[in-house]
PDB file of C-alpha atoms in Angstrom:
ATOM      1  CA  UNK G   1      42.510   7.784  -1.733  1.00  0.00           C
ATOM      2  CA  UNK G   2      42.010  11.118  -0.088  1.00  0.00           C
ATOM      3  CA  UNK G   3      40.512  12.012   3.276  1.00  0.00           C
ATOM      4  CA  UNK G   4      36.783  12.499   3.189  1.00  0.00           C
ATOM      5  CA  UNK G   5      35.783  15.851   4.788  1.00  0.00           C
ATOM      6  CA  UNK G   6      32.865  14.111   6.544  1.00  0.00           C
ATOM      7  CA  UNK G   7      35.291  11.887   8.474  1.00  0.00           C
ATOM      8  CA  UNK G   8      37.286  14.896   9.666  1.00  0.00           C
ATOM      9  CA  UNK G   9      34.152  16.718  10.853  1.00  0.00           C
ATOM     10  CA  UNK G  10      32.955  13.657  12.783  1.00  0.00           C
ATOM     11  CA  UNK G  11      36.168  13.464  14.747  1.00  0.00           C
ATOM     12  CA  UNK G  12      36.743  17.166  15.369  1.00  0.00           C
ATOM     13  CA  UNK G  13      33.293  18.669  15.984  1.00  0.00           C
ATOM     14  CA  UNK G  14      32.151  19.406  19.515  1.00  0.00           C
ATOM     15  CA  UNK G  15      29.855  16.780  20.966  1.00  0.00           C
ATOM     16  CA  UNK G  16      26.382  17.762  22.067  1.00  0.00           C
ATOM     17  CA  UNK G  17      26.202  15.877  25.362  1.00  0.00           C
ATOM     18  CA  UNK G  18      22.914  15.834  27.250  1.00  0.00           C
ATOM     19  CA  UNK G  19      21.846  14.005  30.380  1.00  0.00           C
ATOM     20  CA  UNK G  20      19.021  11.702  29.334  1.00  0.00           C
ATOM     21  CA  UNK G  21      18.198  10.127  32.657  1.00  0.00           C
ATOM     22  CA  UNK G  22      19.280   9.904  36.216  1.00  0.00           C
ATOM     23  CA  UNK G  23      21.625   7.272  37.528  1.00  0.00           C
ATOM     24  CA  UNK G  24      20.266   4.854  40.101  1.00  0.00           C
ATOM     25  CA  UNK G  25      20.993   5.704  43.714  1.00  0.00           C
ATOM     26  CA  UNK G  26      24.060   3.958  45.080  1.00  0.00           C
ATOM     27  CA  UNK G  27      25.767   3.673  48.428  1.00  0.00           C
ATOM     28  CA  UNK G  28      29.201   5.278  48.422  1.00  0.00           C
ATOM     29  CA  UNK G  29      31.711   2.558  47.536  1.00  0.00           C
ATOM     30  CA  UNK G  30      34.681   3.902  49.479  1.00  0.00           C
ATOM     31  CA  UNK G  31      35.403   4.253  53.161  1.00  0.00           C
ATOM     32  CA  UNK G  32      38.359   4.651  55.484  1.00  0.00           C
ATOM     33  CA  UNK G  33      36.459   3.117  58.381  1.00  0.00           C
ATOM     34  CA  UNK G  34      36.293  -0.508  59.515  1.00  0.00           C
ATOM     35  CA  UNK G  35      33.780  -2.640  57.617  1.00  0.00           C
ATOM     36  CA  UNK G  36      31.512  -5.487  58.564  1.00  0.00           C
ATOM     37  CA  UNK G  37      31.085  -8.157  55.935  1.00  0.00           C
ATOM     38  CA  UNK G  38      29.307 -11.349  54.976  1.00  0.00           C
ATOM     39  CA  UNK G  39      30.886 -14.071  52.863  1.00  0.00           C
ATOM     40  CA  UNK G  40      28.874 -15.076  49.800  1.00  0.00           C
ATOM     41  CA  UNK G  41      29.529 -18.493  48.339  1.00  0.00           C
ATOM     42  CA  UNK G  42      28.440 -21.347  46.127  1.00  0.00           C
ATOM     43  CA  UNK G  43      29.264 -24.828  47.353  1.00  0.00           C
ATOM     44  CA  UNK G  44      32.745 -24.708  48.882  1.00  0.00           C
ATOM     45  CA  UNK G  45      33.771 -21.578  46.942  1.00  0.00           C
ATOM     46  CA  UNK G  46      33.619 -18.069  48.394  1.00  0.00           C
ATOM     47  CA  UNK G  47      32.568 -15.785  45.551  1.00  0.00           C
ATOM     48  CA  UNK G  48      33.064 -12.504  47.389  1.00  0.00           C
ATOM     49  CA  UNK G  49      32.129 -10.348  50.334  1.00  0.00           C
ATOM     50  CA  UNK G  50      29.158  -8.044  50.912  1.00  0.00           C
ATOM     51  CA  UNK G  51      30.340  -5.187  53.129  1.00  0.00           C
ATOM     52  CA  UNK G  52      28.994  -2.155  54.946  1.00  0.00           C
ATOM     53  CA  UNK G  53      31.023   0.543  56.689  1.00  0.00           C
ATOM     54  CA  UNK G  54      30.770   1.061  60.415  1.00  0.00           C
ATOM     55  CA  UNK G  55      29.293   4.475  61.151  1.00  0.00           C
ATOM     56  CA  UNK G  56      28.657   5.711  57.613  1.00  0.00           C
ATOM     57  CA  UNK G  57      26.350   4.972  54.720  1.00  0.00           C
ATOM     58  CA  UNK G  58      28.870   3.147  52.503  1.00  0.00           C
ATOM     59  CA  UNK G  59      28.468  -0.407  51.211  1.00  0.00           C
ATOM     60  CA  UNK G  60      29.438  -2.668  48.341  1.00  0.00           C
ATOM     61  CA  UNK G  61      30.558  -6.080  47.187  1.00  0.00           C
ATOM     62  CA  UNK G  62      34.159  -7.229  46.778  1.00  0.00           C
ATOM     63  CA  UNK G  63      34.445 -10.213  44.466  1.00  0.00           C
ATOM     64  CA  UNK G  64      37.167 -12.797  44.698  1.00  0.00           C
ATOM     65  CA  UNK G  65      39.149 -12.868  41.459  1.00  0.00           C
ATOM     66  CA  UNK G  66      39.767 -16.599  42.021  1.00  0.00           C
ATOM     67  CA  UNK G  67      35.988 -17.191  41.851  1.00  0.00           C
ATOM     68  CA  UNK G  68      36.020 -16.491  38.105  1.00  0.00           C
ATOM     69  CA  UNK G  69      32.772 -15.893  36.239  1.00  0.00           C
ATOM     70  CA  UNK G  70      30.571 -16.861  39.189  1.00  0.00           C
ATOM     71  CA  UNK G  71      32.277 -14.184  41.279  1.00  0.00           C
ATOM     72  CA  UNK G  72      31.717 -11.602  38.538  1.00  0.00           C
ATOM     73  CA  UNK G  73      28.064 -12.610  38.173  1.00  0.00           C
ATOM     74  CA  UNK G  74      27.607 -12.396  41.938  1.00  0.00           C
ATOM     75  CA  UNK G  75      29.052  -8.860  41.874  1.00  0.00           C
ATOM     76  CA  UNK G  76      26.450  -7.846  39.265  1.00  0.00           C
ATOM     77  CA  UNK G  77      23.658  -9.344  41.381  1.00  0.00           C
ATOM     78  CA  UNK G  78      24.830  -7.449  44.466  1.00  0.00           C
ATOM     79  CA  UNK G  79      25.003  -4.201  42.512  1.00  0.00           C
ATOM     80  CA  UNK G  80      21.285  -4.661  41.764  1.00  0.00           C
ATOM     81  CA  UNK G  81      20.525  -5.646  45.366  1.00  0.00           C
ATOM     82  CA  UNK G  82      22.356  -2.640  46.787  1.00  0.00           C
ATOM     83  CA  UNK G  83      20.707  -0.203  44.385  1.00  0.00           C
ATOM     84  CA  UNK G  84      17.280  -1.596  45.292  1.00  0.00           C
ATOM     85  CA  UNK G  85      18.082  -1.366  49.009  1.00  0.00           C
ATOM     86  CA  UNK G  86      19.240   2.249  48.601  1.00  0.00           C
ATOM     87  CA  UNK G  87      16.025   3.048  46.730  1.00  0.00           C
ATOM     88  CA  UNK G  88      14.116   1.602  49.737  1.00  0.00           C
ATOM     89  CA  UNK G  89      16.179   3.894  52.004  1.00  0.00           C
ATOM     90  CA  UNK G  90      17.756   1.001  53.905  1.00  0.00           C
ATOM     91  CA  UNK G  91      20.663   2.418  55.941  1.00  0.00           C
ATOM     92  CA  UNK G  92      23.984   0.694  55.274  1.00  0.00           C
ATOM     93  CA  UNK G  93      24.157  -0.187  58.980  1.00  0.00           C
ATOM     94  CA  UNK G  94      21.146  -2.521  58.506  1.00  0.00           C
ATOM     95  CA  UNK G  95      22.192  -4.096  55.210  1.00  0.00           C
ATOM     96  CA  UNK G  96      24.176  -7.022  56.570  1.00  0.00           C
ATOM     97  CA  UNK G  97      21.429  -8.072  58.984  1.00  0.00           C
ATOM     98  CA  UNK G  98      18.781  -7.739  56.289  1.00  0.00           C
ATOM     99  CA  UNK G  99      20.652  -9.737  53.671  1.00  0.00           C
ATOM    100  CA  UNK G 100      21.859 -12.383  56.135  1.00  0.00           C
ATOM    101  CA  UNK G 101      18.211 -13.197  56.853  1.00  0.00           C
ATOM    102  CA  UNK G 102      16.827 -12.774  53.319  1.00  0.00           C
ATOM    103  CA  UNK G 103      15.997 -15.350  50.702  1.00  0.00           C
ATOM    104  CA  UNK G 104      17.865 -14.165  47.611  1.00  0.00           C
ATOM    105  CA  UNK G 105      17.140 -12.502  45.309  1.00  0.00           C
ATOM    106  CA  UNK G 106      15.407  -9.582  46.984  1.00  0.00           C
ATOM    107  CA  UNK G 107      15.720  -7.174  44.038  1.00  0.00           C
ATOM    108  CA  UNK G 108      13.959  -7.694  40.728  1.00  0.00           C
ATOM    109  CA  UNK G 109      16.333  -8.985  38.077  1.00  0.00           C
ATOM    110  CA  UNK G 110      19.070 -10.041  40.479  1.00  0.00           C
ATOM    111  CA  UNK G 111      20.279 -13.579  39.843  1.00  0.00           C
ATOM    112  CA  UNK G 112      22.684 -15.006  42.409  1.00  0.00           C
ATOM    113  CA  UNK G 113      24.959 -17.941  41.629  1.00  0.00           C
ATOM    114  CA  UNK G 114      25.668 -18.048  45.379  1.00  0.00           C
ATOM    115  CA  UNK G 115      24.136 -17.254  48.735  1.00  0.00           C
ATOM    116  CA  UNK G 116      25.148 -15.619  51.984  1.00  0.00           C
ATOM    117  CA  UNK G 117      27.082 -18.155  54.034  1.00  0.00           C
ATOM    118  CA  UNK G 118      25.353 -18.522  57.423  1.00  0.00           C
ATOM    119  CA  UNK G 119      27.484 -17.425  60.360  1.00  0.00           C
ATOM    120  CA  UNK G 120      30.063 -15.712  58.134  1.00  0.00           C
ATOM    121  CA  UNK G 121      29.624 -12.206  59.502  1.00  0.00           C
ATOM    122  CA  UNK G 122      32.991 -10.708  60.414  1.00  0.00           C
ATOM    123  CA  UNK G 123      34.818  -7.397  60.679  1.00  0.00           C
ATOM    124  CA  UNK G 124      37.784  -6.035  58.744  1.00  0.00           C
ATOM    125  CA  UNK G 125      39.863  -3.061  59.904  1.00  0.00           C
ATOM    126  CA  UNK G 126      39.382  -1.395  56.503  1.00  0.00           C
ATOM    127  CA  UNK G 127      37.979  -1.900  53.033  1.00  0.00           C
ATOM    128  CA  UNK G 128      41.558  -2.245  51.810  1.00  0.00           C
ATOM    129  CA  UNK G 129      42.096  -5.159  54.214  1.00  0.00           C
ATOM    130  CA  UNK G 130      38.918  -6.835  52.925  1.00  0.00           C
ATOM    131  CA  UNK G 131      40.100  -6.416  49.325  1.00  0.00           C
ATOM    132  CA  UNK G 132      43.417  -7.986  50.268  1.00  0.00           C
ATOM    133  CA  UNK G 133      41.563 -10.920  51.841  1.00  0.00           C
ATOM    134  CA  UNK G 134      39.561 -11.399  48.635  1.00  0.00           C
ATOM    135  CA  UNK G 135      42.724 -11.285  46.519  1.00  0.00           C
ATOM    136  CA  UNK G 136      44.627 -13.896  48.528  1.00  0.00           C
ATOM    137  CA  UNK G 137      41.839 -16.377  49.197  1.00  0.00           C
TER     138      UNK G 137
END
C-alpha cells in the first residue's frame, strides 16, 4: 500500500480559517484582587463557588472537584448565567447580590443541580485562595 496524494495534501495544505461568529461576552476570569463569593450546593454538598472580584469587572465559578458530575454541571450553568448577566451589562460588583436573591435559573437554558446557599457570602484574599478552598473541601 502506498501513500495516497490526497492524504498528504489534507495534512500539509494551509487552512482557510475564518471567523464565523462572535463569542459571547464574558467577565474576565482572572484577578489578583480579593474576591467575594457565594457557596452553591445541593443538599449537604457544596458544588462550587460563584465569585466576583473586588474593584474590577471579573467573575466566575470555581467548582469543587469532589462534587463530581453535579459540580461540573453547575459550572456549565453558571457559565450561562454569567454570560447572560454580562449581556445585560450587570457589573461584577452587583453579581453576588443579584444571584443571592434570585430564583435560579435566571438565564435561558441554564439548569442548576444546586442553589445558592443562603448566608454563605464570604471573602477570600485571592482567587487562588478560593481555588485552594474548593480543592480541599
